[in-house]
Amino acid sequence: MPTTQVRRPALTPGAAPAPEAGARSAATTDPAAPSATPTGPLIRVINPNTSRAMTELIGACARQVAGPGTRVEAVSPSMGPASIESHYDEALAVPGVLAEVARGEAAGAAGYVIACFGDPGLDAARELARGPVVGIAEAAMHAASLLGRSFSVVTTLARSRGRTWDLADRYGLRALCRGVRACEVPVLELETDPLANAKILTECRAAVADDEAEVVLLGCAGMADLCQALTAELGVPVIDGVAAATVLVEGLIRLGLITSPRGEYAPPPPKPYAGLLARFGAPTQPSP
């Protein structure tokens, strides 16, 4: 993956342009971001893969929807896969996600977004974080249920379709899901394949015409910048999970709500971990 981000062309001549990603490292907050302020709540948006360019895009899209006074810090782990396209990738991404949650807790983050449509490590992250943690598939599916009686998901590769159906089951929304469609563009090629936008648009049109979906969900954080243009093109709500999760986390923070410290999301019991995971042992317990 090149270190400089390739700007994708608009879907149609009249489509809204994609947001500029800005020059920032994956693990720092852009001081020039419009929503940045030293006094507001800090939301840490974690891209579970190690693609710096994608982290920049995700951060830009999250900051676009964050309210006044909310700080958005987009980060990606220093270890893990370059993209997440298999169960193997997802499993190996989770330690990096948890390390970023731990850093966020030390920095005083008020909430977190897990910016991968597989929602990797979501339950474990909730055990570590005091504030709310929301996955982008979780947020997008729940948002879709408020906007229509059916939705379809347009994702990257066909091999990830089963995971998306599993999440629809988990979130109690399988009955509303009309289909999961793959554009067959690998995650790291979303920014470099000149035909990527056209392939995504084709599947989105099929979701509306063939699935009769009333809402379309973009099944990869790397598609976040296409949301507005696709909504205008299709005439139905198109949901980017990064934006939906950012707004949802922000709302929970403003309501003063935290992850329940009782039951399944209570802090994990301290214990030693061996080998490469030694530093993950005995996590800091959030104060009540």
CSV table of C-alpha atoms in Angstrom, one decimal, residues 5-114:
chain,number,residue,atom,x,y,z
A,5,GLN,CA,-3.4,8.4,-0.4
A,6,VAL,CA,-4.9,8.1,-3.9
A,7,ARG,CA,-8.0,10.2,-4.2
A,8,ARG,CA,-10.8,8.3,-5.9
A,9,PRO,CA,-12.8,10.0,-8.7
A,10,ALA,CA,-16.4,11.0,-8.1
A,11,LEU,CA,-19.0,8.4,-8.8
A,12,THR,CA,-20.8,10.7,-11.3
A,13,PRO,CA,-19.9,14.1,-12.7
A,14,GLY,CA,-22.4,15.8,-10.3
A,15,ALA,CA,-21.5,13.7,-7.3
A,16,ALA,CA,-20.2,15.3,-4.1
A,17,PRO,CA,-16.4,15.2,-3.8
A,18,ALA,CA,-14.8,12.9,-1.3
A,19,PRO,CA,-13.4,14.6,1.8
A,20,GLU,CA,-9.7,15.4,2.0
A,21,ALA,CA,-8.0,13.0,4.3
A,22,GLY,CA,-5.4,15.6,5.5
A,23,ALA,CA,-1.8,15.1,6.4
A,24,ARG,CA,-1.6,13.3,9.8
A,25,SER,CA,-0.1,10.2,11.2
A,26,ALA,CA,-2.2,7.3,12.1
A,27,ALA,CA,-1.7,7.7,15.9
A,28,THR,CA,-2.0,11.4,16.4
A,29,THR,CA,-4.9,13.9,16.3
A,30,ASP,CA,-4.9,16.5,13.6
A,31,PRO,CA,-4.6,19.9,15.4
A,32,ALA,CA,-6.2,21.6,12.5
A,33,ALA,CA,-9.4,19.5,12.5
A,34,PRO,CA,-12.5,21.7,12.8
A,35,SER,CA,-13.9,19.7,15.6
A,36,ALA,CA,-10.7,19.7,17.7
A,37,THR,CA,-10.9,21.5,21.0
A,38,PRO,CA,-9.0,20.9,24.3
A,39,THR,CA,-12.2,20.9,26.3
A,40,GLY,CA,-14.6,18.5,24.6
A,41,PRO,CA,-14.9,14.7,24.9
A,42,LEU,CA,-12.3,12.6,23.1
A,43,ILE,CA,-13.5,9.8,20.8
A,44,ARG,CA,-10.9,7.4,19.7
A,45,VAL,CA,-11.7,5.9,16.3
A,46,ILE,CA,-9.6,2.7,15.9
A,47,ASN,CA,-8.9,1.3,12.4
A,48,PRO,CA,-8.0,-2.3,13.2
A,49,ASN,CA,-5.8,-2.7,10.2
A,50,THR,CA,-2.4,-1.0,9.8
A,51,SER,CA,-3.1,1.0,6.7
A,52,ARG,CA,-2.2,4.6,7.5
A,53,ALA,CA,-3.9,6.0,4.4
A,54,MET,CA,-7.2,4.3,5.4
A,55,THR,CA,-6.9,5.6,9.0
A,56,GLU,CA,-6.6,9.1,7.6
A,57,LEU,CA,-9.7,8.7,5.5
A,58,ILE,CA,-11.6,7.2,8.4
A,59,GLY,CA,-10.6,10.1,10.7
A,60,ALA,CA,-11.6,12.7,8.2
A,61,CYS,CA,-15.1,11.1,7.8
A,62,ALA,CA,-15.6,10.8,11.5
A,63,ARG,CA,-14.6,14.4,12.1
A,64,GLN,CA,-17.1,15.6,9.5
A,65,VAL,CA,-20.0,14.3,11.6
A,66,ALA,CA,-18.7,15.0,15.1
A,67,GLY,CA,-20.4,17.8,17.0
A,68,PRO,CA,-18.9,21.0,18.1
A,69,GLY,CA,-16.5,20.5,21.0
A,70,THR,CA,-15.9,16.8,20.2
A,71,ARG,CA,-12.3,15.7,19.5
A,72,VAL,CA,-11.8,12.8,17.2
A,73,GLU,CA,-8.5,10.9,17.2
A,74,ALA,CA,-8.1,8.3,14.5
A,75,VAL,CA,-5.5,5.6,15.2
A,76,SER,CA,-4.3,2.3,13.9
A,77,PRO,CA,-2.3,-0.4,15.7
A,78,SER,CA,1.4,-0.7,15.3
A,79,MET,CA,1.0,-4.4,14.9
A,80,GLY,CA,-1.4,-6.5,12.9
A,81,PRO,CA,-2.6,-7.2,9.3
A,82,ALA,CA,-2.5,-4.5,6.6
A,83,SER,CA,-6.1,-5.3,5.8
A,84,ILE,CA,-8.8,-7.6,7.3
A,85,GLU,CA,-10.2,-10.0,4.9
A,86,SER,CA,-10.4,-13.3,6.7
A,87,HIS,CA,-11.1,-14.8,10.2
A,88,TYR,CA,-7.3,-15.2,10.5
A,89,ASP,CA,-6.8,-11.5,9.8
A,90,GLU,CA,-9.5,-10.6,12.3
A,91,ALA,CA,-8.1,-12.7,15.1
A,92,LEU,CA,-4.6,-11.2,14.7
A,93,ALA,CA,-6.0,-7.7,14.5
A,94,VAL,CA,-7.6,-7.9,18.0
A,95,PRO,CA,-4.5,-7.5,20.2
A,96,GLY,CA,-3.6,-4.3,18.3
A,97,VAL,CA,-7.1,-3.0,18.8
A,98,LEU,CA,-7.0,-3.7,22.6
A,99,ALA,CA,-3.6,-2.0,22.8
A,100,GLU,CA,-5.1,1.1,21.3
A,101,VAL,CA,-8.0,1.0,23.7
A,102,ALA,CA,-5.6,0.7,26.6
A,103,ARG,CA,-3.7,3.8,25.3
A,104,GLY,CA,-7.0,5.6,25.0
A,105,GLU,CA,-7.9,4.8,28.6
A,106,ALA,CA,-4.6,6.3,29.7
A,107,ALA,CA,-5.2,9.4,27.6
A,108,GLY,CA,-8.7,9.9,29.0
A,109,ALA,CA,-10.7,8.9,25.9
A,110,ALA,CA,-14.5,9.1,26.5
A,111,GLY,CA,-15.5,6.5,23.9
A,112,TYR,CA,-14.4,4.4,21.0
A,113,VAL,CA,-15.3,3.4,17.5
A,114,ILE,CA,-14.1,0.0,16.1
